[in-house]
Amino acid sequence: MSDLNLLYTDVEDSLRDSVRSLLEDRCPAERVIATYDGDTSLGPELWRALAADLGLAGLLVPEALGGQGASAREAAVVLEELGRFAAPAPFLTSAVIATTVARRAEESELVSALASGTTTAALAVPFSAGPATFGSDVLRFDDGLRGNVSSVAGALEADVLLVPVPTETGFEVHKVDRDQVTMEPVVSLDMTRQLADIDLTGAASTLLIDATDGAAAVRDALELGAALLASEQLGVAEWCLESTVAYLKERRQFGRIVGGFQAIKHRLADLWVEVESARAAARYAAATAAEGDPDRQVATALAQAYCSGAAVHSAEECVQLHGGIGMTWEHPAHLYLKRAKADQLAFGTAEGHRATLAGLVDLPV
Amino acid sequence: MTDDEVVADLRRRVDDLLIRHDPATTDRLDFMRARFDAGLAWVHYPEGLGGLGLPRAMQSVVDEPLAKASAPDNDPRRIGIGLGMAAPTILMFGTEEQKKRFLRPLWTGEEVWCQLFSEPGAGSDLAALSTRAVRDGDSWVVNGQKVWTSVAHKARWAILVARSDPEQPKHAGLTYFVCDMTDPGVEVRPLRQITGEAEFNEVFLTDVRIPDENRLGNVGDGWRVAMGTLMNERVAIGGGAAPRESGMIGVVADTWRKHPEVRTPAAHDRLLSLWVEAEVARLTGTRLRQKLASGEPGPEGSAMKLMFARLAQQLSSLELELLGEDGLRYSDWTMVRPEIVEFTGRDAGYRYLRAKGNSIEGGTSEVLRNIIAERVLGLPPEHRDDKDVPWKDLPR
């Protein structure tokens, strides 16, 4: 199970370079900060560039359907970079999770539209729902769906919603066009991934996946989302560590470079170890997902149990070790703290993932 | 040769060794010597010195068929200091004569090695050591006290760092030697530790004579040679490739599985948190090894040792708590001198106490954090007011 390559391949490195240079160009921190003040123009611009110019919308879609035919390993590298910039882009929600559901449904028209970036989709479950815990109160009637789904990530950007609908035997997944629902933007802890509350009353829908496979389809998509979120968390943690180290090599107090005080050095050394550990966990989750390795559920729960906390810790250290400037609206540290904390609650908590692990590795309570 | 050809050639050599020296009928030591002479001892060493100048990763091509043929091995746990520290240092800094003289009996286990580095007054600040080596004709006369020397009472040879020039600043005045442990001036006393046993020794050196031909590296170059040795130690302590749940986490997980009566929800979440950290540390080690395909130790090895020490301490602590009443008992306080030390051996109380040493031996966790901060992150070095002062003028 450890023979998988946990390093980055040349292909992955070159993908990273193109994503990073695009984000350096198009995703400056001040515009990300502006999303908190109501200027949300960055998101759509950025997604057009990422989805169309770099073709990232179709990264996980086979070439025959107009995608790039890449694996979870490459998607993980994209997420590392999106995390490094706290970029507001629906890559995880549309290009990873919704696309995985659409591919399971074998809806080639929808998959091709998603791959080209002309259509964006979101799975209508709360962002906090994990593969082991998701549910839905949405019901299907003759005149359409009825019910609400709260705190959905990627919905505001979506043209199409994929809605799990419980039946007596499981879950169906329905496709609902955006104009069929009422969507209320949520003032979110992390405005770089703003959530929405959705009212589906009366929404016309088409059945995408029937009850025999719907629950598994949603679970697998959320599991892939959780596995790859670890790489976004790694990117967040990495940016926080690097920017803090860089700042503390410049900042002087008491006539000394602050990064030379041993209390600071030791905290940063521990943080570096934590970030490198998060990298190993995130890479393992991506590699097992890419290979369909039998250990992938363990890898996903492990990566979420570890990386979610590592990102939060790194962001908290970033704020603290920047001192006063880290507490300001102007400095980007808060973008990462908010992203890290929201990500920690996404797809289930660390405690929930540890409980999942307990079952998988035979450590019962 | 292609990799496949190298593998095929190695297999032929192993077959040839097994045919000429059937392990079933060959004396153990004769077999070890023959294996060394066939270049199959450590294939990454040069030809003529037990190796074939191949990549380190090729060793498994030799080890696996030999194990299958029930060939004897050199009991590597018994000669860890020699294999892990003395040998790479001799290879890197020794003369051709020294390599020829020392490496073969070191590898076969005929001659056990120990390490004379730390002193009562020089632990983390090893370069401040005060054991003196004074030149006297063709030899050196050594006086001083060393400590934390495992297997000193079994050892034929020691690697030794001593001060050859007190007029120089502390790092510059050191010289590295191979010390004959049978010299009448060497006295070894067991050093009892908090576990009750004496895994280590104190070594008193009184007018020990070392011929100059047993010097490793140049006079005054001892610090550089010692650093080469210590980086190898950290890699060794940080651990090699290991399956899931090996080491301390495996012991505690077993206890958990075997004793349903010890399980509580609070302990469960602690155990799972540590399980996650242990598994992530294992993957980090795997990743590090993939990165260091060349096998060269770097400062990243410090990270592995840091994690290993913290986990061993937290896990062994949890284990005692899980055991409740049984955790109050200890196997045996009798002073013994164990030849092989297993951090996961003996009982839970021993493991808890022994793990306290993990963050001290081979570089304290505090020093390791400095190394990471300075060499990996590029943060400013610690103030070292003693760095350029002649050693003899330092306050002590």
PDB file of C-alpha atoms in Angstrom, chain A residues 1-8 241 245 248-249 256-257 259-262 264-270 272-273 276-281 283-284 295 298-299 301-302 305-306 351 354-355 357-358 361-365, chain B residues 242-245 253-254 256-257 263-265 268-269 271-273 275-277 279-284 286-288 290-291 299-300 303 306-307 365-370 372-374 376-383:
ATOM      1  CA  MET A   1       0.000   0.000   0.000  1.00  0.00           C
ATOM      2  CA  SER A   2       3.020   2.293   0.265  1.00  0.00           C
ATOM      3  CA  ASP A   3       4.416   1.516  -3.163  1.00  0.00           C
ATOM      4  CA  LEU A   4       2.344   4.340  -4.596  1.00  0.00           C
ATOM      5  CA  ASN A   5       4.363   7.341  -5.725  1.00  0.00           C
ATOM      6  CA  LEU A   6       3.887  10.081  -3.144  1.00  0.00           C
ATOM      7  CA  LEU A   7       6.048  12.600  -5.011  1.00  0.00           C
ATOM      8  CA  TYR A   8       4.994  14.912  -7.825  1.00  0.00           C
ATOM      9  CA  LEU A 241       3.960  28.643   6.497  1.00  0.00           C
ATOM     10  CA  VAL A 245       8.712  32.406   7.346  1.00  0.00           C
ATOM     11  CA  LEU A 248       9.809  36.737   9.967  1.00  0.00           C
ATOM     12  CA  LYS A 249      13.057  36.870   8.009  1.00  0.00           C
ATOM     13  CA  ARG A 256      16.878  41.485  15.881  1.00  0.00           C
ATOM     14  CA  ILE A 257      15.286  39.544  13.065  1.00  0.00           C
ATOM     15  CA  GLY A 259      12.666  34.744  13.009  1.00  0.00           C
ATOM     16  CA  GLY A 260      15.936  34.348  14.936  1.00  0.00           C
ATOM     17  CA  PHE A 261      14.223  33.986  18.332  1.00  0.00           C
ATOM     18  CA  GLN A 262      14.264  30.355  19.331  1.00  0.00           C
ATOM     19  CA  ILE A 264       9.659  31.335  17.017  1.00  0.00           C
ATOM     20  CA  LYS A 265      12.111  29.013  15.268  1.00  0.00           C
ATOM     21  CA  HIS A 266      10.834  25.994  17.137  1.00  0.00           C
ATOM     22  CA  ARG A 267       7.203  26.776  16.352  1.00  0.00           C
ATOM     23  CA  LEU A 268       8.048  27.158  12.675  1.00  0.00           C
ATOM     24  CA  ALA A 269      10.107  23.957  12.657  1.00  0.00           C
ATOM     25  CA  ASP A 270       7.154  22.057  14.140  1.00  0.00           C
ATOM     26  CA  TRP A 272       7.147  22.635   8.766  1.00  0.00           C
ATOM     27  CA  VAL A 273       7.054  19.048   9.996  1.00  0.00           C
ATOM     28  CA  GLU A 276       5.300  17.985   5.237  1.00  0.00           C
ATOM     29  CA  SER A 277       3.227  15.359   7.041  1.00  0.00           C
ATOM     30  CA  ALA A 278       0.054  16.843   5.552  1.00  0.00           C
ATOM     31  CA  ARG A 279       1.702  16.604   2.151  1.00  0.00           C
ATOM     32  CA  ALA A 280       2.375  12.886   2.609  1.00  0.00           C
ATOM     33  CA  ALA A 281      -1.227  12.299   3.746  1.00  0.00           C
ATOM     34  CA  ARG A 283      -0.538  12.743  -1.727  1.00  0.00           C
ATOM     35  CA  TYR A 284      -1.450   9.297  -0.449  1.00  0.00           C
ATOM     36  CA  ASP A 295      -6.923   1.428   0.746  1.00  0.00           C
ATOM     37  CA  VAL A 298      -8.586   4.671   4.845  1.00  0.00           C
ATOM     38  CA  ALA A 299      -6.455   7.159   2.932  1.00  0.00           C
ATOM     39  CA  ALA A 301     -10.384   9.474   6.246  1.00  0.00           C
ATOM     40  CA  LEU A 302      -6.725   9.697   7.282  1.00  0.00           C
ATOM     41  CA  ALA A 305      -8.458  13.690   9.927  1.00  0.00           C
ATOM     42  CA  TYR A 306      -4.940  15.114   9.570  1.00  0.00           C
ATOM     43  CA  GLU A 351     -13.652  13.471  14.715  1.00  0.00           C
ATOM     44  CA  ARG A 354     -11.509   9.259  12.974  1.00  0.00           C
ATOM     45  CA  ALA A 355     -14.722   7.360  13.750  1.00  0.00           C
ATOM     46  CA  LEU A 357     -11.172   5.043  10.465  1.00  0.00           C
ATOM     47  CA  ALA A 358     -11.946   3.161  13.668  1.00  0.00           C
ATOM     48  CA  VAL A 361      -8.855  -0.440  10.773  1.00  0.00           C
ATOM     49  CA  ASP A 362     -10.547  -2.514  13.473  1.00  0.00           C
ATOM     50  CA  LEU A 363     -10.177  -0.250  16.474  1.00  0.00           C
ATOM     51  CA  PRO A 364     -13.711  -0.389  17.876  1.00  0.00           C
ATOM     52  CA  VAL A 365     -14.831   1.725  20.809  1.00  0.00           C
TER      53      VAL A 365
ATOM     54  CA  ALA B 242       7.906  -0.081   7.864  1.00  0.00           C
ATOM     55  CA  PRO B 243       4.428  -1.537   7.399  1.00  0.00           C
ATOM     56  CA  ARG B 244       1.323   0.088   8.893  1.00  0.00           C
ATOM     57  CA  GLU B 245       1.032  -0.248  12.680  1.00  0.00           C
ATOM     58  CA  ALA B 253      -3.443  -1.012  19.024  1.00  0.00           C
ATOM     59  CA  ASP B 254      -2.920  -4.658  20.010  1.00  0.00           C
ATOM     60  CA  TRP B 256      -6.801  -2.045  22.565  1.00  0.00           C
ATOM     61  CA  ARG B 257      -7.980  -4.991  20.483  1.00  0.00           C
ATOM     62  CA  ARG B 263     -12.084   0.976  26.082  1.00  0.00           C
ATOM     63  CA  THR B 264     -13.710   4.322  26.799  1.00  0.00           C
ATOM     64  CA  PRO B 265     -14.934   6.919  24.290  1.00  0.00           C
ATOM     65  CA  HIS B 268     -10.818   5.903  21.838  1.00  0.00           C
ATOM     66  CA  ASP B 269     -10.536   9.365  20.338  1.00  0.00           C
ATOM     67  CA  LEU B 271      -5.976   6.434  20.331  1.00  0.00           C
ATOM     68  CA  LEU B 272      -7.434   7.278  16.922  1.00  0.00           C
ATOM     69  CA  SER B 273      -5.747  10.687  16.913  1.00  0.00           C
ATOM     70  CA  TRP B 275      -3.137   6.293  15.067  1.00  0.00           C
ATOM     71  CA  VAL B 276      -3.661   9.032  12.477  1.00  0.00           C
ATOM     72  CA  GLU B 277      -0.412  10.744  13.456  1.00  0.00           C
ATOM     73  CA  GLU B 279       0.234   6.531  10.008  1.00  0.00           C
ATOM     74  CA  VAL B 280       0.882  10.002   8.604  1.00  0.00           C
ATOM     75  CA  ALA B 281       4.420   9.877  10.034  1.00  0.00           C
ATOM     76  CA  ARG B 282       4.914   6.523   8.333  1.00  0.00           C
ATOM     77  CA  LEU B 283       3.744   7.952   5.005  1.00  0.00           C
ATOM     78  CA  THR B 284       6.015  10.959   5.520  1.00  0.00           C
ATOM     79  CA  THR B 286       7.903   6.697   2.802  1.00  0.00           C
ATOM     80  CA  ARG B 287       7.778   9.980   0.935  1.00  0.00           C
ATOM     81  CA  LEU B 288      11.157  11.030   2.317  1.00  0.00           C
ATOM     82  CA  GLN B 290      11.225   8.159  -2.269  1.00  0.00           C
ATOM     83  CA  LYS B 291      12.719  11.640  -2.360  1.00  0.00           C
ATOM     84  CA  PRO B 299      18.162  17.615   7.381  1.00  0.00           C
ATOM     85  CA  GLU B 300      14.733  16.139   6.608  1.00  0.00           C
ATOM     86  CA  ALA B 303      11.844  15.685  11.056  1.00  0.00           C
ATOM     87  CA  LEU B 306      11.236  14.437  15.933  1.00  0.00           C
ATOM     88  CA  MET B 307       7.933  12.775  15.041  1.00  0.00           C
ATOM     89  CA  SER B 365      14.250  17.439  19.893  1.00  0.00           C
ATOM     90  CA  GLU B 366      15.196  21.040  20.681  1.00  0.00           C
ATOM     91  CA  VAL B 367      18.418  20.805  18.676  1.00  0.00           C
ATOM     92  CA  LEU B 368      16.559  19.099  15.827  1.00  0.00           C
ATOM     93  CA  ARG B 369      14.085  21.983  15.706  1.00  0.00           C
ATOM     94  CA  ASN B 370      17.002  24.392  15.416  1.00  0.00           C
ATOM     95  CA  ILE B 372      15.076  22.375  10.674  1.00  0.00           C
ATOM     96  CA  ALA B 373      14.567  26.084  11.333  1.00  0.00           C
ATOM     97  CA  GLU B 374      18.058  26.996  10.152  1.00  0.00           C
ATOM     98  CA  VAL B 376      15.393  23.933   5.915  1.00  0.00           C
ATOM     99  CA  LEU B 377      13.593  27.206   6.573  1.00  0.00           C
ATOM    100  CA  GLY B 378      16.682  29.422   6.408  1.00  0.00           C
ATOM    101  CA  LEU B 379      15.976  31.266   9.668  1.00  0.00           C
ATOM    102  CA  PRO B 380      18.861  33.011  11.442  1.00  0.00           C
ATOM    103  CA  PRO B 381      21.264  30.757  13.393  1.00  0.00           C
ATOM    104  CA  GLU B 382      21.500  30.762  17.171  1.00  0.00           C
ATOM    105  CA  HIS B 383      23.945  33.210  18.703  1.00  0.00           C
TER     106      HIS B 383
END
